[in-house]
């Protein structure tokens, strides 16, 4: 890694951040979206087209999608939506989403719990999802969940992640990402896995997604960048807590990540003061405190 | 950095952790000390010999020091005490401390606020402190505070840190450390400063001290290890908050650091389950929640 590198941050507070929160009105989501767009971020995960009964907080996916074209036109932001299968992909494309994220869990235990399918079956569906996305003029990103550990199966064999990534690259995914779904990754394991997958991912855009459940989220993100990753998910305020560890395990906070990268001479699209303001809006719309460090401590004191 | 490296963790909860807390009884400190010793840690910063009116929480320094020989004998732990000048060094040696930490702020603003002396005057005192320590059979470590930023002067010129480290090495310090006093360091700046200082420190043990005020504490600690540092300060539970950012800016938590290092194939002397128990004791003795991630989330789930 050399000074002057650039990392693309994808803001995920509207999807991963809100998905386990009590549902908030569309107007509140749009207020958060306004604040996020003002940070300069170029990519936003806006919602998920999944079962409204399973994820009531994102049941308004189509209504939210209808609001996105004006932000796309005014700010040139690219919006994505997560899907769990072909049905969601069809709905996302129909709603005008230009970018689809399809999640495949590398661990069977999490895959079964999450979507009721094995990793192999979910991997076979990549071709269908890609066809649906591409036919609808959308790009498709394959996100490999439980890339390091599974809450049911324990440590994930890196070979299983490699298999999913290999399939995704061969089938025609436009982007690939690996996700630390339960917030257990650490820098050493991140370096190892990114190094293993890099040659398979090749020239495709390659991203990573971390949670800060065990304090190592930012360290893992920085290790990913050091190992060659140039795309990171992050969430305003660190929104995205886990029900069994309140206040402690959100996504890595966008503003904390931007601070760390800026001071390590790595550029992002995100303006730090605007990101701190967006974190404040995130805190307001959900109505509780968030794990963000910068939201409490602010930028470093300059004499 | 290669797999199998070892990092020495110094537990600082009894000094840096407690110094801004309301004073707790000696018996509570001993309960915490018992829990810390049980983790297997080899070095403990036990207290500070400073003004009791400025730091009432550590006013019992001599009484605590009198309790340490039995732990030293039973567990082979090395205890250190922080001092701010020759008077404290004399008292620490008289109390039987085998290792003295002398702090020199690299920034004049912090140095004046902290001890009423300039960096240059504090640097000149290293020789006196070293003589007092060595005459008393103790070793002396010079800790350079505000090594990255000063709350009064802004960013610290790395040349000022280099000057203090050079003087410390020439005068006969037994160990040298750099401290991120206000929790602003980030991995890139850590790598740069450690790389600059490494040749001056040479073969002397070289440590680093981080706070997690802006979320980058563990990432900075890992960057320090990657750059060659093999000694890190950490505090049970992340004890050591800052009065103007409650709950968010303690020292890096021992258990979170041990988790990160273990999973990055870097050994420490500390047993992780015992460290989590010590963090729980730390929380109990101060009577409020602590920023530790592992204390909430536990070790990662193993299948």
Coordinates of C-alpha atoms in Angstrom, one line a residue:
Chain A
X1 CA 0.0 0.0 0.0
X2 CA 1.4 3.4 -0.9
X3 CA 0.5 6.9 0.1
X4 CA -2.2 8.4 -2.0
X5 CA -4.3 5.3 -2.5
X6 CA -8.1 5.7 -2.6
X7 CA -10.7 3.5 -1.0
X8 CA -14.3 3.5 -2.0
X9 CA -16.6 3.5 1.0
X10 CA -20.1 2.1 0.5
X11 CA -22.5 3.5 3.1
X12 CA -24.7 0.7 4.4
X13 CA -26.6 2.4 7.3
X14 CA -29.9 2.4 5.3
X15 CA -29.8 -1.4 4.9
X16 CA -27.5 -3.2 7.2
X17 CA -27.8 -0.4 9.7
X18 CA -31.5 -0.3 9.9
X19 CA -32.5 -3.9 9.3
X20 CA -32.7 -5.0 12.9
X21 CA -34.0 -1.7 14.2
X22 CA -37.7 -1.1 14.8
X23 CA -39.2 0.2 11.5
X24 CA -38.9 3.9 11.0
X25 CA -40.9 6.0 8.6
X26 CA -39.8 6.5 5.0
X27 CA -39.5 10.2 5.7
X28 CA -36.9 9.4 8.4
X29 CA -35.0 7.3 6.0
X30 CA -35.0 10.1 3.5
X31 CA -33.6 12.5 6.1
X32 CA -30.8 10.1 6.8
X33 CA -30.2 9.6 3.0
X34 CA -30.0 13.4 2.6
X35 CA -27.3 13.6 5.3
X36 CA -25.4 10.6 3.8
X37 CA -25.5 12.0 0.2
X38 CA -24.1 15.3 1.6
X39 CA -21.0 13.5 2.8
X40 CA -19.9 12.9 -0.8
X41 CA -20.0 9.1 -0.7
X42 CA -20.5 7.6 -4.1
X43 CA -22.1 4.3 -3.3
X44 CA -25.0 3.6 -1.0
X45 CA -26.7 0.3 -0.1
X46 CA -30.2 1.6 0.1
X47 CA -32.3 -1.4 1.1
X48 CA -33.0 -5.1 0.7
X49 CA -35.6 -6.9 -1.3
X50 CA -36.2 -9.7 1.1
X51 CA -39.2 -11.1 3.1
X52 CA -41.0 -8.1 4.7
X53 CA -42.1 -10.4 7.5
X54 CA -38.5 -11.4 8.3
X55 CA -37.2 -7.9 7.9
X56 CA -40.0 -5.5 8.6
X57 CA -37.6 -2.5 8.9
X58 CA -37.0 -2.8 5.1
X59 CA -40.6 -3.6 4.0
X60 CA -40.7 -0.3 2.2
X61 CA -38.0 -1.2 -0.2
X62 CA -39.9 -0.4 -3.4
X63 CA -41.2 2.9 -2.0
X64 CA -37.7 3.9 -1.0
X65 CA -36.3 2.8 -4.4
X66 CA -38.8 5.2 -6.1
X67 CA -37.1 8.0 -4.2
X68 CA -33.6 7.3 -5.4
X69 CA -33.5 8.6 -9.0
X70 CA -33.5 12.2 -7.9
X71 CA -30.4 11.5 -5.6
X72 CA -28.8 9.6 -8.4
X73 CA -29.3 12.5 -10.8
X74 CA -28.4 15.3 -8.5
X75 CA -25.3 13.7 -6.9
X76 CA -24.3 10.8 -9.2
X77 CA -24.6 8.3 -6.3
X78 CA -24.8 4.6 -7.2
X79 CA -27.5 2.7 -5.2
X80 CA -27.5 -1.0 -4.5
X81 CA -30.0 -3.4 -2.9
X82 CA -29.4 -6.7 -1.2
X83 CA -31.3 -9.7 -2.3
X84 CA -31.5 -13.3 -1.0
X85 CA -32.7 -15.1 -4.1
X86 CA -34.2 -14.7 -7.6
X87 CA -37.5 -13.4 -6.4
X88 CA -35.9 -10.5 -4.6
X89 CA -33.6 -9.9 -7.6
X90 CA -36.7 -9.6 -9.9
X91 CA -38.3 -7.1 -7.5
X92 CA -35.1 -5.1 -7.1
X93 CA -34.7 -4.8 -10.9
X94 CA -38.3 -3.9 -11.3
X95 CA -37.9 -1.2 -8.7
X96 CA -35.1 0.3 -10.8
X97 CA -32.1 -0.7 -8.7
X98 CA -29.0 -0.4 -10.8
X99 CA -26.9 -2.7 -8.6
X100 CA -27.8 -5.9 -6.9
X101 CA -26.0 -7.6 -4.0
X102 CA -26.5 -11.3 -3.7
X103 CA -25.4 -12.9 -0.5
X104 CA -24.0 -16.4 -0.3
X105 CA -23.0 -17.8 3.1
X106 CA -19.8 -19.8 2.9
X107 CA -20.9 -21.8 6.0
X108 CA -23.8 -24.2 5.6
X109 CA -25.1 -23.5 9.1
X110 CA -25.6 -19.8 8.5
X111 CA -26.8 -20.4 5.0
X112 CA -29.5 -22.7 6.1
X113 CA -30.5 -20.4 9.0
X114 CA -30.5 -17.3 6.8
X115 CA -32.1 -18.5 3.6
X116 CA -33.0 -22.2 4.1
X117 CA -30.5 -23.4 1.5
X118 CA -27.0 -24.9 1.6
X119 CA -24.0 -23.0 0.4
X120 CA -23.8 -25.2 -2.7
X121 CA -27.4 -24.4 -3.7
X122 CA -27.0 -20.7 -3.0
X123 CA -23.9 -20.7 -5.1
X124 CA -25.7 -22.4 -8.0
X125 CA -28.2 -19.6 -7.9
X126 CA -25.6 -17.0 -8.7
X127 CA -26.1 -17.6 -12.4
X128 CA -29.8 -17.0 -12.2
X129 CA -29.3 -13.8 -10.1
X130 CA -26.7 -12.5 -12.6
X131 CA -29.0 -13.2 -15.5
X132 CA -31.9 -11.4 -13.9
X133 CA -29.7 -8.4 -13.0
X134 CA -27.9 -8.2 -16.3
X135 CA -31.2 -8.6 -18.3
X136 CA -32.5 -5.7 -16.3
X137 CA -29.5 -3.5 -16.9
X138 CA -28.2 -3.9 -13.4
X139 CA -24.8 -5.1 -12.1
X140 CA -24.4 -7.8 -9.6
X141 CA -22.1 -8.2 -6.6
X142 CA -21.7 -11.5 -4.8
X143 CA -21.1 -11.0 -1.1
X144 CA -19.7 -14.0 0.7
X145 CA -21.1 -14.0 4.2
X146 CA -19.5 -15.8 7.2
X147 CA -16.2 -15.6 5.4
X148 CA -14.3 -16.1 8.7
X149 CA -16.6 -17.6 11.2
X150 CA -20.2 -18.9 11.4
X151 CA -22.3 -18.7 14.6
X152 CA -23.3 -22.3 14.0
X153 CA -20.4 -24.0 12.3
X154 CA -17.5 -22.2 13.9
X155 CA -14.5 -21.2 11.9
X156 CA -15.1 -21.2 8.1
X157 CA -12.7 -23.3 6.0
X158 CA -11.1 -20.7 3.7
X159 CA -11.5 -23.3 0.9
X160 CA -15.3 -22.9 1.2
X161 CA -14.9 -19.1 0.6
X162 CA -12.5 -19.7 -2.2
X163 CA -15.1 -22.0 -3.9
X164 CA -17.8 -19.4 -3.7
X165 CA -15.5 -16.7 -5.0
X166 CA -14.3 -18.9 -7.8
X167 CA -17.9 -19.6 -8.9
X168 CA -18.9 -16.0 -8.7
X169 CA -15.9 -14.9 -10.8
X170 CA -16.5 -17.6 -13.4
X171 CA -20.3 -17.0 -13.6
X172 CA -19.9 -13.3 -14.3
X173 CA -20.3 -11.4 -11.0
X174 CA -19.4 -7.8 -11.6
X175 CA -18.0 -7.4 -8.1
X176 CA -17.1 -9.6 -5.2
X177 CA -17.0 -8.9 -1.4
X178 CA -16.3 -10.9 1.7
X179 CA -18.2 -10.2 4.9
X180 CA -17.3 -10.7 8.6
X181 CA -21.0 -11.4 9.4
X182 CA -20.6 -11.9 13.2
X183 CA -17.7 -9.5 13.9
X184 CA -14.9 -12.0 14.7
X185 CA -12.3 -11.2 12.1
X186 CA -8.8 -9.9 13.1
X187 CA -6.0 -8.4 11.0
X188 CA -4.0 -11.5 10.6
X189 CA -6.9 -13.6 9.4
X190 CA -8.0 -10.8 7.1
X191 CA -4.6 -10.6 5.5
X192 CA -4.5 -14.3 5.0
X193 CA -7.9 -14.6 3.4
X194 CA -7.5 -11.6 1.2
X195 CA -4.2 -12.9 0.0
X196 CA -5.7 -16.3 -0.8
X197 CA -8.6 -14.8 -2.7
X198 CA -6.9 -11.9 -4.5
X199 CA -5.6 -14.0 -7.5
X200 CA -9.1 -15.5 -8.0
X201 CA -10.9 -12.1 -7.8
X202 CA -8.3 -10.8 -10.3
X203 CA -9.3 -7.4 -11.8
X204 CA -12.9 -7.5 -10.4
X205 CA -13.7 -4.9 -7.8
X206 CA -13.1 -6.6 -4.4
X207 CA -14.7 -5.3 -1.2
X208 CA -14.9 -6.2 2.4
X209 CA -17.5 -5.8 5.2
X210 CA -16.7 -5.7 8.9
X211 CA -18.5 -5.4 12.1
X212 CA -16.9 -4.1 15.3
X213 CA -18.3 -6.7 17.7
X214 CA -15.0 -7.6 19.2
X215 CA -13.2 -4.3 18.8
X216 CA -11.2 -5.4 15.8
X217 CA -13.4 -4.0 13.1
X218 CA -11.3 -1.0 12.1
X219 CA -8.1 -2.9 12.5
X220 CA -9.4 -5.6 10.2
X221 CA -10.6 -3.0 7.7
X222 CA -7.1 -1.4 7.6
X223 CA -5.5 -4.9 7.2
X224 CA -7.9 -5.5 4.3
X225 CA -6.7 -2.3 2.6
X226 CA -3.1 -3.2 3.3
X227 CA -3.7 -6.5 1.6
X228 CA -5.2 -4.9 -1.5
X229 CA -8.9 -4.3 -0.8
X230 CA -10.1 -1.0 -2.2
X231 CA -13.8 -1.2 -1.3
X232 CA -15.1 -1.1 2.3
X233 CA -18.7 -1.1 3.7
X234 CA -19.3 1.2 6.6
X235 CA -22.4 2.6 8.4
X236 CA -23.1 6.1 9.7
X237 CA -22.6 6.2 13.4
X238 CA -21.8 2.5 13.4
X239 CA -25.6 1.8 13.1
X240 CA -26.3 -1.9 12.8
X241 CA -26.2 -3.3 16.3
X242 CA -26.7 -6.9 17.1
X243 CA -29.7 -7.8 19.3
X244 CA -27.5 -10.0 21.6
X245 CA -24.8 -7.4 22.2
X246 CA -26.6 -4.0 22.3
X247 CA -24.6 -0.9 21.5
X248 CA -21.4 -2.8 20.9
X249 CA -21.5 -4.5 17.6
X250 CA -22.6 -2.3 14.7
X251 CA -21.0 -2.1 11.4
X252 CA -17.7 -0.2 11.5
X253 CA -18.7 3.5 11.7
X254 CA -18.2 5.5 8.5
X255 CA -16.8 8.5 10.3
X256 CA -14.3 6.5 12.3
X257 CA -13.1 4.7 9.2
X258 CA -12.7 8.0 7.3
X259 CA -10.7 9.4 10.2
X260 CA -8.4 6.4 10.3
X261 CA -7.9 6.3 6.5
X262 CA -7.4 10.1 6.1
X263 CA -4.7 10.2 8.8
X264 CA -3.1 7.2 7.1
X265 CA -2.9 9.1 3.8
X266 CA -5.6 7.0 2.1
X267 CA -8.3 9.0 0.4
X268 CA -12.0 8.4 0.4
X269 CA -15.0 10.2 -1.2
X270 CA -16.3 11.1 2.2
X271 CA -16.0 14.5 3.9
X272 CA -15.4 13.9 7.6
X273 CA -17.4 16.8 9.2
X274 CA -20.3 15.8 7.0
X275 CA -20.0 12.2 8.0
X276 CA -20.1 13.2 11.7
X277 CA -23.3 15.2 10.9
X278 CA -24.7 12.1 9.2
X279 CA -23.9 10.0 12.2
X280 CA -25.8 12.5 14.3
X281 CA -28.8 12.2 12.0
X282 CA -28.6 8.4 12.2
X283 CA -28.7 8.6 16.0
X284 CA -31.7 10.9 15.9
X285 CA -33.7 8.8 13.5
X286 CA -33.2 5.6 15.5
X287 CA -33.6 7.4 18.8
X288 CA -30.7 5.8 20.7
X289 CA -27.0 6.1 21.1
X290 CA -24.6 4.6 18.6
X291 CA -21.1 3.1 19.0
X292 CA -19.3 5.7 16.9
X293 CA -16.2 7.1 18.5
X294 CA -16.0 10.3 16.4
X295 CA -19.6 11.2 17.3
X296 CA -18.4 11.4 20.9
X297 CA -14.8 12.6 20.6
X298 CA -14.8 14.6 17.4
X299 CA -11.9 15.1 15.0
X300 CA -8.5 15.3 16.6
X301 CA -7.7 18.6 18.2
X302 CA -5.6 20.9 16.0
X303 CA -3.7 23.7 17.6
Chain B
X1 CA 6.2 -9.4 11.2
X2 CA 6.1 -13.1 11.1
X3 CA 3.9 -15.7 12.6
X4 CA 5.0 -16.8 16.1
X5 CA 6.1 -13.4 17.3
X6 CA 5.6 -12.5 20.9
X7 CA 4.3 -9.2 22.3
X8 CA 4.8 -8.3 25.9
X9 CA 1.6 -6.6 27.3
X10 CA 2.0 -4.4 30.3
X11 CA -1.2 -4.1 32.3
X12 CA -1.9 -0.4 33.2
X13 CA -5.4 -0.5 34.7
X14 CA -4.1 0.0 38.3
X15 CA -2.4 3.3 37.3
X16 CA -3.6 4.8 34.0
X17 CA -6.9 3.0 34.4
X18 CA -7.7 4.3 37.9
X19 CA -6.0 7.7 37.9
X20 CA -9.1 9.7 36.9
X21 CA -11.6 7.5 38.7
X22 CA -12.9 8.4 42.1
X23 CA -10.5 6.9 44.7
X24 CA -11.2 3.2 45.5
X25 CA -10.0 1.4 48.7
X26 CA -6.7 -0.4 48.7
X27 CA -8.6 -3.7 49.2
X28 CA -10.4 -3.1 45.9
X29 CA -7.1 -2.5 44.1
X30 CA -5.8 -5.7 45.5
X31 CA -8.8 -7.6 44.3
X32 CA -8.2 -6.2 40.8
X33 CA -4.5 -7.0 41.1
X34 CA -5.3 -10.6 42.1
X35 CA -7.4 -10.9 38.9
X36 CA -4.8 -9.4 36.8
X37 CA -2.0 -11.5 38.1
X38 CA -4.1 -14.6 37.3
X39 CA -4.1 -13.7 33.6
X40 CA -0.4 -14.6 33.4
X41 CA 0.7 -11.0 32.5
X42 CA 4.4 -10.5 33.3
X43 CA 4.4 -6.7 33.7
X44 CA 2.1 -4.5 35.7
X45 CA 2.1 -0.7 36.1
X46 CA 1.0 -0.6 39.7
X47 CA 0.7 3.1 40.6
X48 CA 2.3 6.5 40.2
X49 CA 4.3 8.5 42.7
X50 CA 2.9 11.9 41.9
X51 CA 1.1 14.7 43.8
X52 CA -1.7 13.1 45.9
X53 CA -3.7 16.3 45.5
X54 CA -3.5 16.2 41.7
X55 CA -4.2 12.4 41.5
X56 CA -6.1 11.5 44.7
X57 CA -6.9 8.0 43.2
X58 CA -3.2 7.1 43.5
X59 CA -2.5 8.7 46.8
X60 CA -2.0 5.3 48.4
X61 CA 1.0 4.5 46.2
X62 CA 3.4 3.6 49.0
X63 CA 0.8 1.4 50.7
X64 CA 0.1 -0.4 47.5
X65 CA 3.8 -0.8 46.8
X66 CA 4.2 -2.5 50.2
X67 CA 1.7 -5.2 49.0
X68 CA 3.6 -6.0 45.8
X69 CA 6.5 -8.2 46.9
X70 CA 4.3 -11.2 47.6
X71 CA 2.9 -11.0 44.0
X72 CA 6.4 -10.6 42.7
X73 CA 7.6 -13.6 44.6
X74 CA 4.6 -15.9 43.8
X75 CA 4.1 -15.0 40.2
X76 CA 7.4 -13.4 39.0
X77 CA 5.6 -10.3 37.9
X78 CA 7.6 -7.1 37.3
X79 CA 5.9 -4.0 38.8
X80 CA 6.5 -0.4 37.6
X81 CA 5.4 3.0 38.9
X82 CA 5.1 6.2 37.0
X83 CA 6.9 9.4 38.2
X84 CA 6.8 13.0 37.0
X85 CA 10.1 14.1 38.5
X86 CA 13.1 13.4 40.8
X87 CA 10.9 13.6 44.0
X88 CA 8.6 10.9 42.8
X89 CA 11.5 8.8 41.6
X90 CA 13.1 9.0 45.1
X91 CA 9.8 8.0 46.7
X92 CA 9.2 5.1 44.2
X93 CA 12.6 3.7 44.8
X94 CA 12.2 4.1 48.6
X95 CA 8.9 2.2 48.3
X96 CA 10.8 -0.7 46.7
X97 CA 9.6 -0.3 43.0
X98 CA 11.9 -2.1 40.7
X99 CA 11.0 -0.2 37.6
X100 CA 10.4 3.5 37.2
X101 CA 8.5 5.1 34.3
X102 CA 9.4 8.7 33.6
X103 CA 7.2 10.7 31.3
X104 CA 8.4 13.4 29.1
X105 CA 5.9 15.2 26.9
X106 CA 7.2 15.9 23.4
X107 CA 4.9 18.9 23.2
X108 CA 5.6 22.0 25.3
X109 CA 1.9 22.8 25.8
X110 CA 1.1 19.4 27.4
X111 CA 4.4 19.4 29.3
X112 CA 3.7 22.8 30.9
X113 CA 0.1 21.8 31.7
X114 CA 1.1 18.4 33.1
X115 CA 4.3 19.2 35.1
X116 CA 4.9 22.9 34.7
X117 CA 8.1 22.4 32.7
X118 CA 9.1 22.6 29.1
X119 CA 10.0 19.5 27.1
X120 CA 13.6 20.6 27.1
X121 CA 13.7 20.9 30.9
X122 CA 11.9 17.6 31.4
X123 CA 14.4 16.0 29.0
X124 CA 17.3 17.3 31.0
X125 CA 15.9 15.6 34.1
X126 CA 16.2 12.2 32.5
X127 CA 19.7 11.9 33.7
X128 CA 18.7 12.7 37.3
X129 CA 15.8 10.2 37.2
X130 CA 18.0 7.5 35.7
X131 CA 20.7 8.1 38.4
X132 CA 18.1 7.9 41.2
X133 CA 16.6 4.7 39.7
X134 CA 19.9 3.0 39.0
X135 CA 21.3 3.9 42.4
X136 CA 18.2 2.3 44.0
X137 CA 18.6 -0.8 41.9
X138 CA 15.6 0.0 39.7
X139 CA 15.4 0.3 35.9
X140 CA 14.0 3.3 34.2
X141 CA 11.8 3.6 31.2
X142 CA 11.3 7.0 29.4
X143 CA 7.8 7.4 28.0
X144 CA 7.3 10.1 25.4
X145 CA 3.8 11.5 25.9
X146 CA 1.9 13.4 23.2
X147 CA 4.0 11.6 20.6
X148 CA 1.4 12.2 17.9
X149 CA -0.8 15.1 19.0
X150 CA -1.0 17.6 21.9
X151 CA -4.4 19.0 23.1
X152 CA -2.8 22.4 23.2
X153 CA -0.2 22.5 20.5
X154 CA -1.9 20.3 17.8
X155 CA 0.2 17.8 15.8
X156 CA 3.6 17.0 17.4
X157 CA 6.6 17.5 15.1
X158 CA 8.1 14.0 14.9
X159 CA 11.5 15.7 15.3
X160 CA 10.6 16.6 18.8
X161 CA 9.8 13.0 19.7
X162 CA 13.1 12.0 18.0
X163 CA 15.0 14.5 20.2
X164 CA 13.5 13.1 23.4
X165 CA 14.1 9.5 22.3
X166 CA 17.7 10.3 21.3
X167 CA 18.4 11.9 24.6
X168 CA 16.8 9.0 26.5
X169 CA 18.9 6.5 24.7
X170 CA 22.1 8.4 25.1
X171 CA 21.6 9.1 28.8
X172 CA 21.0 5.5 29.7
X173 CA 17.2 4.7 29.7
X174 CA 16.7 1.0 30.0
X175 CA 13.5 1.1 27.9
X176 CA 11.7 3.6 25.7
X177 CA 8.0 4.0 24.9
X178 CA 5.8 6.4 22.9
X179 CA 2.3 7.3 24.1
X180 CA -0.8 8.4 22.2
X181 CA -1.9 10.5 25.2
X182 CA -5.1 11.9 23.7
X183 CA -6.1 8.9 21.5
X184 CA -5.6 10.4 18.1
X185 CA -3.1 8.1 16.5
X186 CA -3.9 6.0 13.4
X187 CA -2.1 3.2 11.8
X188 CA -0.4 5.2 9.0
X189 CA 1.0 7.7 11.5
X190 CA 2.1 5.0 13.9
X191 CA 4.0 3.2 11.2
X192 CA 5.7 6.4 10.2
X193 CA 6.8 7.3 13.7
X194 CA 7.9 3.9 14.7
X195 CA 9.9 3.6 11.5
X196 CA 11.6 7.0 12.3
X197 CA 12.4 6.1 15.9
X198 CA 13.4 2.4 15.4
X199 CA 17.0 3.1 14.5
X200 CA 17.5 5.5 17.4
X201 CA 16.0 3.1 19.9
X202 CA 18.1 0.3 18.6
X203 CA 18.2 -2.7 20.8
X204 CA 16.5 -1.1 23.8
X205 CA 13.0 -2.5 24.5
X206 CA 10.6 -0.3 22.7
X207 CA 6.9 0.0 23.7
X208 CA 3.8 1.9 22.7
X209 CA 0.7 3.1 24.6
X210 CA -2.6 3.8 22.9
X211 CA -6.0 5.1 23.9
X212 CA -9.1 4.2 21.9
X213 CA -10.7 7.6 21.9
X214 CA -11.3 7.7 18.2
X215 CA -11.8 4.0 17.5
X216 CA -8.3 3.5 16.1
X217 CA -6.6 2.3 19.3
X218 CA -6.4 -1.4 18.4
X219 CA -5.6 -0.7 14.7
X220 CA -2.8 1.6 15.9
X221 CA -1.5 -1.1 18.3
X222 CA -1.4 -3.7 15.5
X223 CA 0.3 -1.2 13.2
X224 CA 2.9 -0.7 15.9
X225 CA 3.5 -4.4 16.1
X226 CA 3.7 -4.6 12.3
X227 CA 6.4 -1.9 12.4
X228 CA 8.5 -3.7 15.0
X229 CA 7.1 -2.8 18.4
X230 CA 7.0 -5.7 20.8
X231 CA 5.7 -4.0 24.0
X232 CA 2.2 -2.7 24.4
X233 CA 0.3 -1.1 27.3
X234 CA -3.3 -2.2 27.8
X235 CA -5.9 -1.9 30.5
X236 CA -8.4 -4.5 31.9
X237 CA -11.8 -3.7 30.5
X238 CA -10.4 -0.6 28.7
X239 CA -10.5 1.2 32.1
X240 CA -9.1 4.7 31.9
X241 CA -11.8 6.9 30.5
X242 CA -11.4 10.5 29.8
X243 CA -13.6 13.0 31.7
X244 CA -14.7 14.8 28.6
X245 CA -15.7 11.7 26.6
X246 CA -17.2 9.3 29.2
X247 CA -17.1 5.6 28.3
X248 CA -15.5 6.1 25.0
X249 CA -11.8 6.8 25.5
X250 CA -10.1 4.3 27.8
X251 CA -6.8 2.6 27.2
X252 CA -7.0 -0.1 24.7
X253 CA -8.6 -3.1 26.5
X254 CA -6.3 -5.9 27.4
X255 CA -8.8 -8.6 26.5
X256 CA -9.6 -7.0 23.1
X257 CA -5.9 -6.7 22.3
X258 CA -5.1 -10.3 23.4
X259 CA -8.0 -11.5 21.2
X260 CA -6.8 -9.6 18.2
X261 CA -3.2 -10.7 18.6
X262 CA -4.0 -14.3 19.3
X263 CA -6.0 -14.6 16.1
X264 CA -3.3 -12.9 14.2
X265 CA -0.8 -15.6 15.4
X266 CA 1.0 -13.3 17.8
X267 CA 1.6 -14.6 21.2
X268 CA 1.2 -12.8 24.6
X269 CA 1.6 -13.8 28.2
X270 CA -2.1 -13.3 28.8
X271 CA -4.8 -16.0 29.0
X272 CA -7.9 -14.6 27.3
X273 CA -10.6 -16.1 29.6
X274 CA -8.7 -14.9 32.6
X275 CA -8.4 -11.4 31.0
X276 CA -12.1 -11.3 30.5
X277 CA -12.6 -12.2 34.2
X278 CA -10.2 -9.4 35.1
X279 CA -12.1 -7.0 33.0
X280 CA -15.2 -8.0 34.9
X281 CA -13.4 -7.4 38.2
X282 CA -12.3 -4.0 36.9
X283 CA -15.9 -3.1 36.1
X284 CA -17.0 -4.2 39.6
X285 CA -14.4 -2.2 41.5
X286 CA -15.1 1.0 39.7
X287 CA -18.9 0.4 39.6
X288 CA -19.6 1.4 36.0
X289 CA -19.6 0.0 32.5
X290 CA -16.3 -0.2 30.6
X291 CA -15.7 0.1 26.9
X292 CA -14.3 -3.4 26.5
X293 CA -15.8 -5.3 23.5
X294 CA -14.9 -8.8 24.7
X295 CA -16.6 -8.1 28.0
X296 CA -19.9 -7.8 26.1
X297 CA -19.4 -10.1 23.2
X298 CA -17.1 -12.8 24.6
X299 CA -14.6 -14.8 22.6
X300 CA -15.7 -15.8 19.1
X301 CA -18.1 -18.7 18.8
X302 CA -16.4 -22.0 18.1
X303 CA -18.4 -24.7 16.5

